[in-house]
CSV table of C-alpha atoms and ligand atoms in Angstrom, one decimal:
chain,number,residue,atom,x,y,z
D,1,MET,CA,-10.8,-11.5,14.6
D,2,ILE,CA,-13.8,-10.8,12.8
D,3,HIS,CA,-13.7,-10.6,8.9
D,4,PHE,CA,-16.5,-8.1,7.6
D,5,PRO,CA,-17.0,-9.8,4.1
D,6,ARG,CA,-17.1,-6.9,1.4
D,7,GLU,CA,-19.0,-9.1,-1.4
D,8,ALA,CA,-20.6,-6.1,-3.4
D,9,LEU,CA,-17.3,-4.3,-4.1
D,10,ALA,CA,-15.4,-7.7,-5.0
D,11,GLN,CA,-18.2,-8.4,-7.5
D,12,GLU,CA,-18.1,-5.0,-8.8
D,13,LEU,CA,-14.4,-5.4,-9.3
D,14,VAL,CA,-14.6,-8.6,-10.8
D,15,ALA,CA,-17.0,-7.7,-13.5
D,16,ALA,CA,-14.8,-4.7,-14.4
D,17,LEU,CA,-11.9,-6.8,-14.7
D,18,ARG,CA,-13.4,-9.1,-16.9
D,19,GLY,CA,-14.2,-6.4,-18.9
D,20,GLN,CA,-17.9,-6.5,-18.6
D,21,VAL,CA,-18.4,-2.6,-17.7
D,22,VAL,CA,-19.0,-0.8,-20.9
D,23,PHE,CA,-17.1,2.1,-20.1
D,24,GLY,CA,-14.6,0.7,-18.0
D,25,ASP,CA,-10.7,0.4,-18.1
D,26,ALA,CA,-9.8,-2.3,-15.8
D,27,HIS,CA,-9.3,-4.9,-18.0
D,28,ASN,CA,-6.3,-2.6,-19.1
D,29,GLY,CA,-4.9,-3.1,-15.0
D,30,LEU,CA,-6.8,-1.9,-11.9
D,31,PHE,CA,-5.0,0.2,-9.9
D,32,LEU,CA,-6.6,0.8,-6.1
D,33,ALA,CA,-5.2,3.1,-3.7
D,34,ALA,CA,-5.8,3.7,0.2
D,35,PRO,CA,-4.2,4.4,3.0
D,36,ARG,CA,-2.2,2.0,5.2
D,37,ARG,CA,-4.0,-0.1,7.6
D,38,THR,CA,-7.4,0.3,6.2
D,39,GLY,CA,-8.0,-3.1,4.9
D,40,LYS,CA,-6.4,-3.2,1.5
D,41,SER,CA,-4.6,-6.5,1.5
D,42,THR,CA,-7.6,-8.1,3.7
D,43,PHE,CA,-9.7,-7.3,0.7
D,44,LEU,CA,-7.4,-8.6,-1.7
D,45,GLN,CA,-6.9,-11.8,-0.3
D,46,ALA,CA,-10.2,-12.5,1.6
D,47,ASP,CA,-12.6,-10.8,-0.8
D,48,LEU,CA,-11.6,-10.1,-4.0
D,49,LYS,CA,-9.4,-13.5,-4.7
D,50,PRO,CA,-12.5,-15.9,-3.6
D,51,ALA,CA,-14.6,-13.8,-5.9
D,52,LEU,CA,-12.5,-13.8,-8.9
D,53,GLU,CA,-12.0,-18.2,-8.3
D,54,ALA,CA,-15.7,-18.3,-8.0
D,55,ALA,CA,-15.8,-16.8,-11.3
D,56,GLY,CA,-13.3,-19.5,-12.7
D,57,VAL,CA,-10.2,-17.3,-12.7
D,58,VAL,CA,-6.8,-18.6,-11.6
D,59,VAL,CA,-5.2,-16.0,-9.0
D,60,ALA,CA,-1.8,-15.3,-8.2
D,61,TYR,CA,-1.3,-12.7,-5.0
D,62,VAL,CA,1.9,-11.4,-4.1
D,63,ASP,CA,2.6,-8.6,-1.3
D,64,LEU,CA,5.9,-6.7,-2.5
D,65,TRP,CA,6.3,-5.2,1.0
D,66,ALA,CA,6.4,-8.9,2.4
D,67,ASP,CA,10.3,-9.1,1.5
D,68,PRO,CA,11.3,-5.3,0.4
D,69,ARG,CA,14.9,-6.8,-0.3
D,70,ARG,CA,14.2,-9.4,-2.8
D,71,ASP,CA,13.4,-8.5,-6.6
D,72,PRO,CA,10.0,-7.6,-7.2
D,73,GLY,CA,10.3,-10.1,-10.5
D,74,ASP,CA,11.4,-13.1,-8.2
D,75,LEU,CA,8.3,-12.3,-5.8
D,76,ILE,CA,5.9,-12.4,-8.7
D,77,ALA,CA,7.3,-15.4,-10.4
D,78,ASP,CA,6.9,-16.9,-6.9
D,79,ALA,CA,3.5,-16.2,-6.7
D,80,ILE,CA,2.9,-17.5,-10.0
D,81,ALA,CA,4.7,-20.6,-9.6
D,82,ARG,CA,2.6,-21.1,-6.3
D,83,ALA,CA,-0.4,-20.7,-8.3
D,84,LEU,CA,0.9,-23.0,-11.0
D,85,VAL,CA,1.0,-26.2,-8.5
D,86,PRO,CA,-2.7,-27.2,-8.1
D,87,HIS,CA,-2.6,-27.3,-12.1
D,88,GLN,CA,1.0,-28.8,-12.8
D,89,SER,CA,0.2,-32.0,-10.5
D,90,LEU,CA,-1.7,-33.5,-13.5
D,91,VAL,CA,1.3,-32.8,-15.7
D,92,SER,CA,3.9,-33.9,-13.5
D,93,ARG,CA,2.2,-37.3,-12.5
D,94,THR,CA,2.0,-37.8,-16.2
D,95,ALA,CA,5.7,-37.0,-16.7
D,96,LYS,CA,6.7,-39.1,-13.6
D,97,ARG,CA,4.7,-42.1,-15.1
D,98,ALA,CA,6.6,-41.5,-18.6
D,99,GLY,CA,10.1,-41.3,-16.5
D,100,LEU,CA,10.8,-37.9,-17.4
D,101,ASP,CA,12.7,-35.3,-15.3
D,102,SER,CA,10.5,-32.3,-16.7
D,103,VAL,CA,7.8,-31.3,-18.6
D,104,THR,CA,7.1,-28.3,-20.9
D,105,ILE,CA,4.0,-26.2,-20.6
D,106,ALA,CA,2.9,-24.1,-23.5
D,107,GLY,CA,6.5,-24.6,-25.1
D,108,ALA,CA,7.7,-22.4,-22.6
D,109,LEU,CA,7.7,-23.2,-19.1
D,110,LYS,CA,9.6,-26.1,-18.3
D,111,ILE,CA,8.8,-27.4,-14.8
D,112,ASP,CA,11.6,-29.6,-12.9
D,113,VAL,CA,9.3,-32.3,-11.3
D,114,SER,CA,11.4,-32.6,-8.4
D,115,LYS,CA,11.2,-28.7,-7.7
D,116,ILE,CA,7.6,-28.3,-8.0
D,117,GLY,CA,6.4,-24.6,-7.7
D,118,LYS,CA,9.8,-23.3,-9.1
D,119,ILE,CA,10.2,-21.4,-12.4
D,120,ASP,CA,13.7,-21.1,-13.6
D,121,GLY,CA,14.8,-19.0,-16.5
D,122,VAL,CA,11.5,-18.0,-18.0
D,123,THR,CA,10.1,-14.6,-18.6
D,124,LEU,CA,7.1,-13.4,-16.6
D,125,PRO,CA,4.9,-13.2,-19.9
D,126,ASP,CA,6.1,-16.9,-20.7
D,127,ALA,CA,5.1,-18.1,-16.9
D,128,LEU,CA,1.9,-16.2,-17.1
D,129,ARG,CA,0.9,-17.6,-20.6
D,130,ALA,CA,1.9,-21.1,-19.1
D,131,LEU,CA,-0.4,-20.7,-16.1
D,132,HIS,CA,-3.3,-19.6,-18.2
D,133,GLU,CA,-2.6,-22.5,-20.5
D,134,ALA,CA,-2.4,-25.0,-17.7
D,135,ALA,CA,-5.0,-23.9,-16.0
D,136,GLN,CA,-7.4,-23.5,-19.0
D,137,ALA,CA,-8.7,-20.3,-17.6
D,138,PRO,CA,-8.3,-16.5,-17.4
D,139,VAL,CA,-5.2,-15.7,-14.7
D,140,ALA,CA,-5.6,-12.7,-12.5
D,141,LEU,CA,-2.2,-11.3,-10.8
D,142,ILE,CA,-2.8,-9.2,-7.6
D,143,VAL,CA,0.4,-7.2,-6.7
D,144,ASP,CA,0.1,-5.9,-3.3
D,145,GLU,CA,1.9,-2.6,-2.7
D,146,ALA,CA,2.9,-2.5,-6.2
D,147,GLN,CA,4.6,0.9,-6.0
D,148,HIS,CA,7.5,-0.9,-4.3
D,149,ALA,CA,8.7,-2.1,-7.7
D,150,LEU,CA,9.3,1.3,-8.8
D,151,THR,CA,12.4,1.7,-6.3
D,152,SER,CA,14.6,-0.2,-8.4
D,153,GLU,CA,15.5,-1.1,-12.2
D,154,ALA,CA,14.7,-4.5,-11.7
D,155,GLY,CA,11.1,-3.6,-10.4
D,156,GLU,CA,10.5,-1.2,-13.2
D,157,ALA,CA,11.6,-3.7,-16.0
D,158,THR,CA,9.0,-6.5,-13.9
D,159,MET,CA,6.1,-3.8,-14.3
D,160,SER,CA,7.0,-3.3,-18.2
D,161,ALA,CA,7.2,-7.3,-18.3
D,162,LEU,CA,3.5,-7.4,-17.0
D,163,LYS,CA,2.5,-4.8,-19.3
D,164,SER,CA,3.7,-6.7,-22.2
D,165,ALA,CA,2.3,-10.1,-20.9
D,166,ARG,CA,-1.0,-8.2,-20.9
D,167,ASP,CA,-0.7,-7.0,-24.2
D,168,GLN,CA,0.1,-10.5,-25.7
D,169,LEU,CA,-2.5,-12.6,-23.7
D,170,ASN,CA,-5.5,-10.2,-24.0
D,171,ARG,CA,-7.6,-9.3,-27.1
D,172,PRO,CA,-10.4,-7.2,-27.5
D,173,GLY,CA,-13.4,-8.9,-25.9
D,174,GLU,CA,-11.1,-11.8,-24.3
D,175,VAL,CA,-9.6,-11.2,-21.1
D,176,ASN,CA,-7.1,-13.6,-20.3
D,177,LEU,CA,-4.9,-11.7,-18.1
D,178,MET,CA,-6.2,-9.1,-15.5
D,179,LEU,CA,-3.7,-7.1,-13.2
D,180,VAL,CA,-4.8,-5.8,-10.0
D,181,MET,CA,-2.1,-3.1,-8.4
D,182,SER,CA,-2.6,-1.7,-4.8
D,183,GLY,CA,-0.6,0.8,-3.1
D,184,SER,CA,-0.7,2.7,0.1
D,185,ASP,CA,0.0,6.2,-1.4
D,186,ARG,CA,-1.8,7.4,-4.4
D,187,ASP,CA,1.1,9.8,-5.3
D,188,LYS,CA,3.5,6.9,-5.8
D,189,LEU,CA,0.9,4.5,-7.7
D,190,LEU,CA,0.6,7.4,-10.0
D,191,ARG,CA,4.0,7.1,-11.1
D,192,LEU,CA,3.1,3.7,-12.7
D,193,VAL,CA,0.5,5.2,-15.1
D,194,ASN,CA,1.1,9.4,-15.5
D,195,THR,CA,4.1,9.8,-17.6
D,196,TYR,CA,4.5,8.6,-20.9
D,197,GLY,CA,7.3,6.4,-20.2
D,198,SER,CA,5.3,4.7,-17.4
D,199,PRO,CA,4.5,1.0,-17.7
D,200,PHE,CA,0.7,1.4,-17.7
D,201,TYR,CA,0.7,5.0,-19.0
D,202,GLY,CA,-2.9,6.1,-19.5
D,203,SER,CA,-4.6,3.9,-16.6
D,204,GLN,CA,-6.3,5.6,-14.1
D,205,ILE,CA,-5.9,5.4,-10.0
D,206,THR,CA,-9.1,4.3,-8.3
D,207,ARG,CA,-9.5,5.1,-4.5
D,208,MET,CA,-10.4,1.9,-2.9
D,209,PRO,CA,-13.3,2.8,-0.8
D,210,PRO,CA,-12.8,2.6,3.0
D,211,LEU,CA,-14.7,0.5,5.0
D,212,GLY,CA,-17.7,2.4,6.5
D,213,GLN,CA,-21.0,2.7,8.1
D,214,ASP,CA,-22.0,-0.8,7.1
D,215,PHE,CA,-18.7,-2.4,8.6
D,216,VAL,CA,-19.6,-0.5,11.9
D,217,ASP,CA,-23.2,-1.7,11.7
D,218,HIS,CA,-22.1,-5.2,11.4
D,219,VAL,CA,-19.9,-4.8,14.5
D,220,ALA,CA,-22.7,-3.4,16.1
D,221,ARG,CA,-24.8,-6.4,15.5
D,222,LEU,CA,-21.8,-8.8,17.0
D,223,ILE,CA,-22.0,-7.0,20.0
D,224,THR,CA,-25.9,-7.0,20.7
D,225,ALA,CA,-25.9,-10.6,19.6
D,226,GLN,CA,-23.1,-11.2,22.4
D,227,ARG,CA,-24.2,-8.6,24.9
D,228,PRO,CA,-27.9,-8.0,24.5
D,229,GLU,CA,-27.9,-5.8,27.6
D,230,LEU,CA,-26.1,-3.3,25.8
D,231,ALA,CA,-28.7,-2.8,22.8
D,232,PRO,CA,-29.5,-0.3,21.6
D,233,VAL,CA,-26.0,0.5,20.1
D,234,ASP,CA,-24.9,4.1,19.3
D,235,THR,CA,-23.8,3.4,15.8
D,236,GLY,CA,-23.5,7.0,14.9
D,237,LEU,CA,-21.1,7.3,17.8
D,238,LEU,CA,-19.1,4.3,16.9
D,239,MET,CA,-19.0,5.4,13.4
D,240,GLN,CA,-17.3,8.8,14.6
D,241,ALA,CA,-14.8,6.5,16.5
D,242,PHE,CA,-14.2,4.7,13.7
D,243,GLU,CA,-13.6,7.8,11.4
D,244,ARG,CA,-11.5,9.3,14.0
D,245,PHE,CA,-9.2,6.2,13.8
D,246,GLY,CA,-8.7,6.8,10.3
D,247,GLN,CA,-11.0,4.2,9.3
D,248,ARG,CA,-8.5,1.6,10.4
D,249,PRO,CA,-10.5,-1.5,11.8
D,250,GLN,CA,-7.6,-2.9,14.0
D,251,PHE,CA,-7.2,0.0,16.0
D,252,PHE,CA,-11.5,0.4,16.2
D,253,MET,CA,-11.6,-3.0,17.2
D,254,GLU,CA,-8.7,-2.8,20.0
D,255,ALA,CA,-10.6,0.2,21.3
D,256,LEU,CA,-14.0,-1.7,21.4
D,257,GLY,CA,-12.1,-4.7,23.0
D,258,GLN,CA,-11.0,-2.7,25.9
D,259,SER,CA,-14.1,-0.7,26.2
D,260,LEU,CA,-16.4,-4.0,26.2
D,261,SER,CA,-14.0,-5.8,28.6
D,262,PRO,CA,-15.4,-6.9,31.9
D,263,LEU,CA,-12.3,-5.2,33.4
D,264,ALA,CA,-13.0,-1.7,31.9
D,265,ASP,CA,-13.7,0.4,34.5
D,266,LEU,CA,-16.3,2.7,32.7
D,267,THR,CA,-18.7,5.1,34.4
D,268,GLY,CA,-20.7,5.8,31.0
D,269,ARG,CA,-21.5,4.1,27.6
D,270,PHE,CA,-18.8,2.0,26.1
D,271,GLU,CA,-19.4,3.9,22.6
D,272,GLN,CA,-18.2,7.1,24.2
D,273,ALA,CA,-14.8,5.4,25.4
D,274,VAL,CA,-14.3,4.3,22.3
D,275,VAL,CA,-14.4,7.8,21.0
D,276,ASP,CA,-12.2,9.1,23.6
D,277,ALA,CA,-9.8,6.2,22.8
D,278,ALA,CA,-9.8,7.1,19.0
D,279,SER,CA,-9.1,11.0,20.4
D,280,ARG,CA,-6.2,9.5,22.2
D,281,ARG,CA,-4.9,7.8,19.3
D,282,GLN,CA,-4.9,10.9,17.3
D,283,VAL,CA,-2.8,12.9,19.6
D,284,ASP,CA,-0.5,10.0,20.0
D,285,ASP,CA,-0.1,9.5,16.3
D,286,GLU,CA,0.7,13.2,15.7
D,287,ALA,CA,3.3,13.4,18.8
D,288,GLN,CA,4.8,10.0,17.1
D,289,MET,CA,5.5,11.8,14.1
D,290,GLU,CA,6.6,15.2,15.8
D,291,SER,CA,9.1,13.0,17.8
D,292,GLU,CA,10.1,11.6,14.6
D,293,PHE,CA,10.9,14.8,13.0
D,294,LEU,CA,12.5,16.4,16.1
D,295,ALA,CA,15.2,13.5,16.4
D,296,LEU,CA,16.3,14.3,12.8
D,297,ARG,CA,19.6,16.2,12.3
D,298,PRO,CA,19.0,20.0,11.2
D,299,LEU,CA,19.6,19.2,7.4
D,300,GLU,CA,17.5,16.0,7.4
D,301,ARG,CA,14.8,18.3,8.9
D,302,ALA,CA,15.2,21.0,6.3
D,303,VAL,CA,15.1,18.5,3.5
D,304,LEU,CA,12.0,16.7,4.9
D,305,TRP,CA,10.3,19.8,5.3
D,306,ARG,CA,11.1,21.0,1.7
D,307,LEU,CA,9.7,17.7,0.6
D,308,LEU,CA,6.5,18.1,2.6
D,309,GLU,CA,6.1,21.4,1.3
D,310,GLN,CA,6.8,20.7,-2.3
D,311,GLY,CA,5.2,17.3,-2.7
D,312,PRO,CA,5.6,16.2,-6.4
D,313,ARG,CA,7.2,19.3,-7.3
D,314,PHE,CA,10.3,18.6,-4.9
D,315,ARG,CA,13.5,18.7,-6.6
D,316,PRO,CA,16.2,18.0,-3.8
D,317,TYR,CA,19.3,19.8,-5.3
D,318,ASP,CA,18.0,22.7,-7.6
D,319,GLY,CA,19.2,26.3,-6.4
D,320,GLU,CA,16.1,27.1,-4.7
D,321,ALA,CA,16.2,23.9,-2.7
D,322,LEU,CA,19.8,24.5,-1.5
D,323,HIS,CA,18.8,28.1,-0.6
D,324,PHE,CA,15.9,26.8,1.5
D,325,TYR,CA,18.1,24.5,3.4
D,326,ARG,CA,20.7,27.0,4.0
D,327,GLU,CA,18.1,29.4,5.1
D,328,LYS,CA,16.5,26.7,7.8
D,329,THR,CA,19.8,25.6,8.8
D,330,GLY,CA,21.8,28.6,8.8
D,331,ALA,CA,24.8,27.3,7.1
D,332,PRO,CA,25.8,26.7,3.4
D,333,VAL,CA,24.5,23.5,2.0
D,334,THR,CA,26.4,21.4,-0.7
D,335,VAL,CA,24.6,19.0,-3.0
D,336,ALA,CA,26.8,16.4,-1.4
D,337,LYS,CA,25.3,17.1,2.0
D,338,ALA,CA,21.9,17.2,1.0
D,339,GLN,CA,22.4,14.0,-0.9
D,340,ASN,CA,23.6,12.4,2.3
D,341,ALA,CA,20.6,13.7,4.4
D,342,LEU,CA,18.2,12.4,1.8
D,343,LYS,CA,19.7,9.0,2.0
D,344,SER,CA,19.7,9.0,5.6
D,345,LEU,CA,16.1,9.8,5.6
D,346,ARG,CA,15.4,6.8,3.2
D,347,GLU,CA,17.5,4.8,5.0
D,348,ARG,CA,15.8,5.0,8.6
D,349,THR,CA,13.5,2.3,10.1
D,350,PRO,CA,10.8,3.4,9.5
D,351,ALA,CA,11.6,5.2,6.4
D,352,LEU,CA,11.0,8.9,6.2
D,353,ALA,CA,11.4,9.3,2.4
D,354,TRP,CA,10.9,7.3,-0.8
D,355,LYS,CA,12.9,7.5,-4.1
D,356,SER,CA,11.8,5.9,-7.3
D,357,ALA,CA,14.2,4.3,-9.9
D,358,ARG,CA,13.9,7.5,-11.7
D,359,GLY,CA,15.2,9.6,-8.7
D,360,GLU,CA,11.6,10.9,-7.9
D,361,TYR,CA,10.9,11.6,-4.2
D,362,ALA,CA,7.9,11.5,-1.7
D,363,VAL,CA,7.4,11.1,1.8
D,364,ASP,CA,7.4,7.5,2.7
D,365,ASP,CA,3.9,7.7,4.8
D,366,ALA,CA,1.4,9.9,3.1
D,367,ALA,CA,-0.1,10.4,6.8
D,368,MET,CA,2.8,12.9,7.2
D,369,HIS,CA,1.1,15.1,4.6
D,370,ARG,CA,-1.9,15.4,6.5
D,371,TRP,CA,0.0,15.8,9.7
D,372,TYR,CA,2.2,18.8,8.0
D,373,GLU,CA,-0.8,20.5,6.3
D,374,GLN,CA,-2.7,20.5,9.7
D,375,LEU,CA,0.2,22.1,11.6
D,376,VAL,CA,0.4,24.8,8.7
D,377,GLN,CA,-3.0,25.5,8.8
D,378,THR,CA,-3.0,26.0,12.5
D,379,GLY,CA,0.3,28.1,12.6
D,380,ARG,CA,2.2,25.3,14.5
D,381,TRP,CA,4.8,24.5,11.8
D,382,PRO,CA,7.5,23.6,12.4
D,383,PRO,CA,7.4,21.6,15.8
D,384,GLU,CA,10.0,23.0,18.0
D,385,ASP,CA,12.4,21.2,20.4
D,386,ALA,CA,11.1,21.5,24.3
D,387,GLN,CA,14.7,23.4,24.8
D,388,GLY,CA,13.8,25.8,22.0
D,389,ASP,CA,14.8,25.9,18.3
D,390,LEU,CA,18.5,25.7,18.9
D,391,ALA,CA,19.3,22.4,17.5
D,392,LEU,CA,18.1,23.7,14.3
D,393,THR,CA,21.2,25.9,13.6
D,394,ASP,CA,23.9,23.8,15.2
D,395,GLY,CA,25.3,22.9,12.0
D,396,ASP,CA,25.8,19.1,12.8
D,397,ASP,CA,25.0,17.6,9.5
D,398,ALA,CA,28.2,15.9,8.5
E,401,ADP,N1,-13.0,-6.2,6.2
E,401,ADP,C1,-12.4,-6.5,7.2
E,401,ADP,N2,-13.2,-6.7,8.5
E,401,ADP,C2,-12.8,-6.7,9.8
E,401,ADP,N3,-11.1,-6.6,10.1
E,401,ADP,C3,-10.6,-5.9,9.1
E,401,ADP,C4,-10.9,-5.9,7.4
E,401,ADP,N4,-10.1,-5.5,6.5
E,401,ADP,C5,-9.0,-5.3,7.4
E,401,ADP,N5,-9.1,-5.4,8.9
E,401,ADP,C6,-8.2,-5.4,9.7
E,401,ADP,O1,-7.4,-4.1,9.5
E,401,ADP,C7,-6.0,-4.4,9.5
E,401,ADP,C8,-5.6,-3.8,8.4
E,401,ADP,O2,-5.7,-4.3,7.4
E,401,ADP,P1,-4.7,-4.7,6.0
E,401,ADP,O3,-5.8,-5.5,5.2
E,401,ADP,O4,-3.6,-5.5,6.3
E,401,ADP,O5,-4.6,-3.2,5.7
E,401,ADP,P2,-3.7,-2.4,4.5
E,401,ADP,O6,-3.4,-3.7,3.6
E,401,ADP,O7,-4.4,-1.6,3.9
E,401,ADP,O8,-2.5,-1.9,5.3
E,401,ADP,C9,-5.6,-5.9,9.7
E,401,ADP,O9,-5.6,-6.1,11.3
E,401,ADP,C10,-7.3,-6.4,9.3
E,401,ADP,O10,-7.5,-7.7,10.3
E,402,MG,MG1,-1.5,-4.3,3.2
């Protein structure tokens, strides 16, 4: 698997995080949104983390999706503890030599020498301060898929704790704690910053630039290096394919691999084969969403429809919503029934709806909005069962 390095973007963000950009606000927290599978986690781990480290910053990285059932606060504490390991060896060696079981860093963090990498019973601000003092360096905490913290009260409390750590550790002109939060859905990430009670009220969400022509050109150079007989590669056509794949490198690379395989039975150029694969993928993606939608029970469909239609204005149980459900399912709908339907949308795998600790809802995958808009615009909404539309009114929503 090739990795296309994104150094310039990483450098730009490092400068912003260190407060070196005159009008920037990133030193208060950098919020990056980009759709799923477009390379966020890869960029954060393979480009941003090393760039920060090269600038003398200690980095803790955590992906809140890695284990969605665990308390985000615990996941973050683990990441901080892991980042502490290289710096505590000196401390703990000294402790061992003196015959102590534990040492205390920064008057706050007690480290049990037998359990290196564990943080027990300290608050996140204390743990971050301890890391900062043990490493004698600024600390960056990268929280990937941060919107996941908003689905529980423990997670919300964690976000407030991080904000308070930032306020304690940073001073004008001196950034000791940098916070980077990424998410696959701008609307969900927005809830960290957009209302007065939000933990990072007032911060901006930046759209992380997707991989583009420079990535495609890089891939084209690799192809010509390995297969000179294919030069010149039509990078314009490859870019078209990459865009059609939704700028998701994995699918693009798979299609390239197949088209370039000696077993591929191509009559024309491989670039066109990749474009064709991208078109097939688009059709498949839409078919997938359609079949998920059609597999829902009537009331679940009506609730999802309402959620897609209303976006951030969605109120699941107000009079208008209940009227909408009734109109679509042909039967009266109680709040309790609507609640059950919404719950089952959230509990499906993959989940179709997302709920924050404050009771706000969103579709789980932002791509569904694009799919919905497209069908509405072309007059194809709602999708219908092959047998006709009967299932929508069978009233089976118990
Ligand atoms: N800079 C890159 N160069 C090559 N492949 C990449 C790059 N960034 C991402 N990918 C590939 O794209 C896929 C999705 O990337 P990932 O970082 O997991 O996306 P996200 O976190 O946005 O969902 C992975 O298979 C990864 O290998
Ligand atoms: Mg990711």
